[in-house]
PDB file of C-alpha atoms in Angstrom:
ATOM      1  CA  SER A 297       0.000   0.000   0.000  1.00  0.00           C
ATOM      2  CA  ARG A 298       1.050   3.635  -0.473  1.00  0.00           C
ATOM      3  CA  ALA A 299       1.095   4.211   3.314  1.00  0.00           C
ATOM      4  CA  ALA A 300       3.527   1.321   3.772  1.00  0.00           C
ATOM      5  CA  VAL A 301       5.818   2.689   1.055  1.00  0.00           C
ATOM      6  CA  SER A 302       5.868   6.169   2.580  1.00  0.00           C
ATOM      7  CA  SER A 303       6.454   4.749   6.020  1.00  0.00           C
ATOM      8  CA  GLN A 304       9.398   2.653   4.855  1.00  0.00           C
ATOM      9  CA  LEU A 305      10.967   5.540   2.929  1.00  0.00           C
ATOM     10  CA  LEU A 306      10.490   7.897   5.862  1.00  0.00           C
ATOM     11  CA  ARG A 307      12.270   5.434   8.097  1.00  0.00           C
ATOM     12  CA  ILE A 308      15.219   5.365   5.703  1.00  0.00           C
ATOM     13  CA  SER A 309      15.331   9.148   5.378  1.00  0.00           C
ATOM     14  CA  ASN A 310      15.485   9.972   9.082  1.00  0.00           C
ATOM     15  CA  PRO A 311      19.082  10.786  10.103  1.00  0.00           C
ATOM     16  CA  TRP A 312      18.678   9.501  13.658  1.00  0.00           C
ATOM     17  CA  LEU A 313      18.059   5.956  12.463  1.00  0.00           C
ATOM     18  CA  PRO A 314      20.798   3.578  11.233  1.00  0.00           C
ATOM     19  CA  PHE A 315      19.816   3.735   7.553  1.00  0.00           C
ATOM     20  CA  ARG A 316      19.558   6.967   5.637  1.00  0.00           C
ATOM     21  CA  GLY A 317      18.485   7.771   2.102  1.00  0.00           C
ATOM     22  CA  ILE A 318      19.733  10.620  -0.059  1.00  0.00           C
ATOM     23  CA  LEU A 319      17.069  12.332  -2.151  1.00  0.00           C
ATOM     24  CA  SER A 320      17.874  14.040  -5.460  1.00  0.00           C
ATOM     25  CA  LEU A 321      15.303  16.063  -7.414  1.00  0.00           C
ATOM     26  CA  PHE A 322      15.412  17.623 -10.876  1.00  0.00           C
ATOM     27  CA  SER A 323      12.656  19.109 -13.006  1.00  0.00           C
ATOM     28  CA  ALA A 324      11.893  19.835 -16.656  1.00  0.00           C
ATOM     29  CA  ALA A 325       8.878  21.650 -18.146  1.00  0.00           C
ATOM     30  CA  MET A 326       6.542  20.236 -20.781  1.00  0.00           C
ATOM     31  CA  GLU A 327       3.214  21.282 -22.265  1.00  0.00           C
ATOM     32  CA  LYS A 328       0.281  18.918 -21.877  1.00  0.00           C
ATOM     33  CA  ASP A 329      -3.464  19.544 -22.150  1.00  0.00           C
ATOM     34  CA  GLY A 330      -2.933  23.306 -22.452  1.00  0.00           C
ATOM     35  CA  HIS A 331      -0.957  23.527 -19.204  1.00  0.00           C
ATOM     36  CA  THR A 332       2.708  23.503 -18.286  1.00  0.00           C
ATOM     37  CA  TRP A 333       3.603  20.387 -16.359  1.00  0.00           C
ATOM     38  CA  TYR A 334       6.865  19.808 -14.538  1.00  0.00           C
ATOM     39  CA  LEU A 335       8.467  16.409 -14.772  1.00  0.00           C
ATOM     40  CA  LEU A 336      10.342  15.685 -11.561  1.00  0.00           C
ATOM     41  CA  GLN A 337      13.114  13.151 -11.774  1.00  0.00           C
ATOM     42  CA  CYS A 338      13.491  11.697  -8.304  1.00  0.00           C
ATOM     43  CA  LYS A 339      16.231   9.491  -6.954  1.00  0.00           C
ATOM     44  CA  LEU A 340      16.582   8.015  -3.500  1.00  0.00           C
ATOM     45  CA  ASP A 341      19.849   6.291  -2.651  1.00  0.00           C
ATOM     46  CA  LEU A 342      19.074   3.431  -0.296  1.00  0.00           C
ATOM     47  CA  PRO A 343      21.315   1.289   1.900  1.00  0.00           C
ATOM     48  CA  SER A 344      23.416  -1.462   0.300  1.00  0.00           C
ATOM     49  CA  ASN A 345      24.108   0.687  -2.778  1.00  0.00           C
ATOM     50  CA  ARG A 346      20.514   0.413  -3.995  1.00  0.00           C
ATOM     51  CA  THR A 347      18.819   3.272  -5.813  1.00  0.00           C
ATOM     52  CA  LEU A 348      15.147   3.976  -6.229  1.00  0.00           C
ATOM     53  CA  SER A 349      14.522   6.217  -9.279  1.00  0.00           C
ATOM     54  CA  TRP A 350      11.204   7.448 -10.637  1.00  0.00           C
ATOM     55  CA  LEU A 351       9.489  10.250 -12.530  1.00  0.00           C
ATOM     56  CA  VAL A 352       6.432  12.187 -11.404  1.00  0.00           C
ATOM     57  CA  GLU A 353       4.502  14.963 -13.164  1.00  0.00           C
ATOM     58  CA  HIS A 354       2.864  17.928 -11.440  1.00  0.00           C
ATOM     59  CA  ARG A 355       1.618  21.345 -12.432  1.00  0.00           C
ATOM     60  CA  LEU A 356       3.161  24.351 -10.702  1.00  0.00           C
ATOM     61  CA  LEU A 357      -0.097  24.847  -8.817  1.00  0.00           C
ATOM     62  CA  HIS A 358       0.283  21.362  -7.276  1.00  0.00           C
ATOM     63  CA  LEU A 359       3.926  21.975  -6.391  1.00  0.00           C
ATOM     64  CA  ARG A 360       3.097  25.320  -4.777  1.00  0.00           C
ATOM     65  CA  GLU A 361       0.063  24.150  -2.765  1.00  0.00           C
ATOM     66  CA  GLN A 362       1.136  20.630  -1.838  1.00  0.00           C
ATOM     67  CA  LEU A 363       4.910  20.962  -1.393  1.00  0.00           C
ATOM     68  CA  TYR A 364       6.132  24.576  -1.201  1.00  0.00           C
ATOM     69  CA  GLN A 365       3.478  25.984   1.147  1.00  0.00           C
ATOM     70  CA  PRO A 366       3.630  22.984   3.520  1.00  0.00           C
ATOM     71  CA  SER A 367       7.439  23.288   3.609  1.00  0.00           C
ATOM     72  CA  ARG A 368       7.177  26.951   4.645  1.00  0.00           C
ATOM     73  CA  HIS A 369       4.716  26.016   7.387  1.00  0.00           C
ATOM     74  CA  ALA A 370       6.773  23.009   8.583  1.00  0.00           C
ATOM     75  CA  LEU A 371       9.990  25.036   8.768  1.00  0.00           C
ATOM     76  CA  GLU A 372       8.630  28.323  10.145  1.00  0.00           C
ATOM     77  CA  SER A 373       9.995  27.660  13.639  1.00  0.00           C
ATOM     78  CA  GLU A 374      13.194  25.848  12.563  1.00  0.00           C
ATOM     79  CA  THR A 375      16.373  27.890  13.102  1.00  0.00           C
ATOM     80  CA  GLY A 376      19.034  25.692  11.492  1.00  0.00           C
ATOM     81  CA  GLU A 377      20.974  27.065   8.521  1.00  0.00           C
ATOM     82  CA  MET A 378      19.496  24.577   6.028  1.00  0.00           C
ATOM     83  CA  ALA A 379      15.915  25.274   7.123  1.00  0.00           C
ATOM     84  CA  VAL A 380      16.478  29.018   6.857  1.00  0.00           C
ATOM     85  CA  ARG A 381      18.036  28.595   3.389  1.00  0.00           C
ATOM     86  CA  LEU A 382      15.031  26.584   2.187  1.00  0.00           C
ATOM     87  CA  ARG A 383      12.574  29.086   3.683  1.00  0.00           C
ATOM     88  CA  ASN A 384      14.414  31.906   1.892  1.00  0.00           C
ATOM     89  CA  ALA A 385      14.982  30.096  -1.412  1.00  0.00           C
ATOM     90  CA  PRO A 386      12.937  31.711  -4.184  1.00  0.00           C
ATOM     91  CA  PHE A 387      10.141  29.487  -5.412  1.00  0.00           C
ATOM     92  CA  ALA A 388       8.982  29.463  -9.026  1.00  0.00           C
ATOM     93  CA  LEU A 389       6.985  32.478 -10.126  1.00  0.00           C
ATOM     94  CA  ARG A 390       4.001  32.297 -12.376  1.00  0.00           C
ATOM     95  CA  GLY A 391       5.271  33.108 -15.830  1.00  0.00           C
ATOM     96  CA  GLY A 392       7.422  31.804 -18.637  1.00  0.00           C
ATOM     97  CA  PRO A 393       8.744  28.254 -18.296  1.00  0.00           C
ATOM     98  CA  PRO A 394      12.495  29.109 -18.659  1.00  0.00           C
ATOM     99  CA  VAL A 395      12.538  31.396 -15.607  1.00  0.00           C
ATOM    100  CA  THR A 396      10.011  29.287 -13.720  1.00  0.00           C
ATOM    101  CA  SER A 397      11.938  26.064 -14.425  1.00  0.00           C
ATOM    102  CA  ASN A 398      15.248  27.530 -13.233  1.00  0.00           C
ATOM    103  CA  ARG A 399      13.737  28.803  -9.983  1.00  0.00           C
ATOM    104  CA  LEU A 400      11.930  25.506  -9.438  1.00  0.00           C
ATOM    105  CA  ARG A 401      15.149  23.528  -9.980  1.00  0.00           C
ATOM    106  CA  GLY A 402      16.941  25.747  -7.445  1.00  0.00           C
ATOM    107  CA  TRP A 403      14.178  25.365  -4.882  1.00  0.00           C
ATOM    108  CA  LEU A 404      14.003  21.583  -5.362  1.00  0.00           C
ATOM    109  CA  ALA A 405      17.783  21.358  -4.872  1.00  0.00           C
ATOM    110  CA  GLN A 406      17.456  23.283  -1.582  1.00  0.00           C
ATOM    111  CA  LEU A 407      14.566  21.029  -0.537  1.00  0.00           C
ATOM    112  CA  ALA A 408      16.571  17.855  -1.182  1.00  0.00           C
ATOM    113  CA  GLU A 409      19.587  19.314   0.646  1.00  0.00           C
ATOM    114  CA  CYS A 410      17.457  20.261   3.657  1.00  0.00           C
ATOM    115  CA  MET A 411      15.790  16.833   3.783  1.00  0.00           C
ATOM    116  CA  ASN A 412      19.092  14.980   3.348  1.00  0.00           C
ATOM    117  CA  ALA A 413      20.729  16.973   6.142  1.00  0.00           C
ATOM    118  CA  GLY A 414      17.906  16.015   8.506  1.00  0.00           C
ATOM    119  CA  HIS A 415      16.624  19.568   8.983  1.00  0.00           C
ATOM    120  CA  CYS A 416      13.035  18.880   7.947  1.00  0.00           C
ATOM    121  CA  PRO A 417      10.558  17.511  10.494  1.00  0.00           C
ATOM    122  CA  PRO A 418       9.626  13.853   9.924  1.00  0.00           C
ATOM    123  CA  SER A 419       6.003  14.818   9.264  1.00  0.00           C
ATOM    124  CA  PHE A 420       7.095  17.037   6.364  1.00  0.00           C
ATOM    125  CA  VAL A 421       9.505  14.403   4.994  1.00  0.00           C
ATOM    126  CA  SER A 422       6.600  11.955   4.957  1.00  0.00           C
ATOM    127  CA  LEU A 423       4.328  14.503   3.241  1.00  0.00           C
ATOM    128  CA  ALA A 424       6.995  15.307   0.636  1.00  0.00           C
ATOM    129  CA  LEU A 425       7.645  11.651  -0.154  1.00  0.00           C
ATOM    130  CA  ARG A 426       3.914  10.935  -0.489  1.00  0.00           C
ATOM    131  CA  PHE A 427       3.626  13.916  -2.860  1.00  0.00           C
ATOM    132  CA  LEU A 428       6.555  12.611  -4.924  1.00  0.00           C
ATOM    133  CA  SER A 429       4.784   9.223  -5.254  1.00  0.00           C
ATOM    134  CA  PRO A 430       7.725   6.819  -5.113  1.00  0.00           C
ATOM    135  CA  PRO A 431       7.306   3.310  -6.505  1.00  0.00           C
ATOM    136  CA  GLU A 432       7.409   0.249  -4.322  1.00  0.00           C
ATOM    137  CA  PRO A 433      10.980   0.018  -2.946  1.00  0.00           C
ATOM    138  CA  PRO A 434      13.102  -3.108  -3.375  1.00  0.00           C
ATOM    139  CA  ARG A 435      13.209  -5.457  -0.423  1.00  0.00           C
ATOM    140  CA  LEU A 436      15.827  -4.328   2.063  1.00  0.00           C
ATOM    141  CA  SER A 437      17.651  -7.286   3.521  1.00  0.00           C
TER     142      SER A 437
END
């Protein structure tokens, strides 16, 4: 189930547990159904040199409402350098895809860095991973 996947990935991503994943995100814009969609290339490095890679598509509206705004709320009381950098990182503006894509790539890089460094609350890490819709992970043995 999706809940089990998110739970397992969250467990791997938390820095205070023995296993830790490294998340990488990259985006590209494409036109579909009269809207600009952003293709996010996601990669999670798992223990034992395993990698979970997948693609997910979202419109900017989805990214703003379901990832960016929750990140701002989750990190509003965090004082660590990474959390402050993510809070202050410019998010994509509404407008032309070249500028929007560059800002989105920069923000996603800051998000991955903040999550990898363990500066995001577990509840937000779980939310972000559910939003990114990872596939079923390989069995960890």
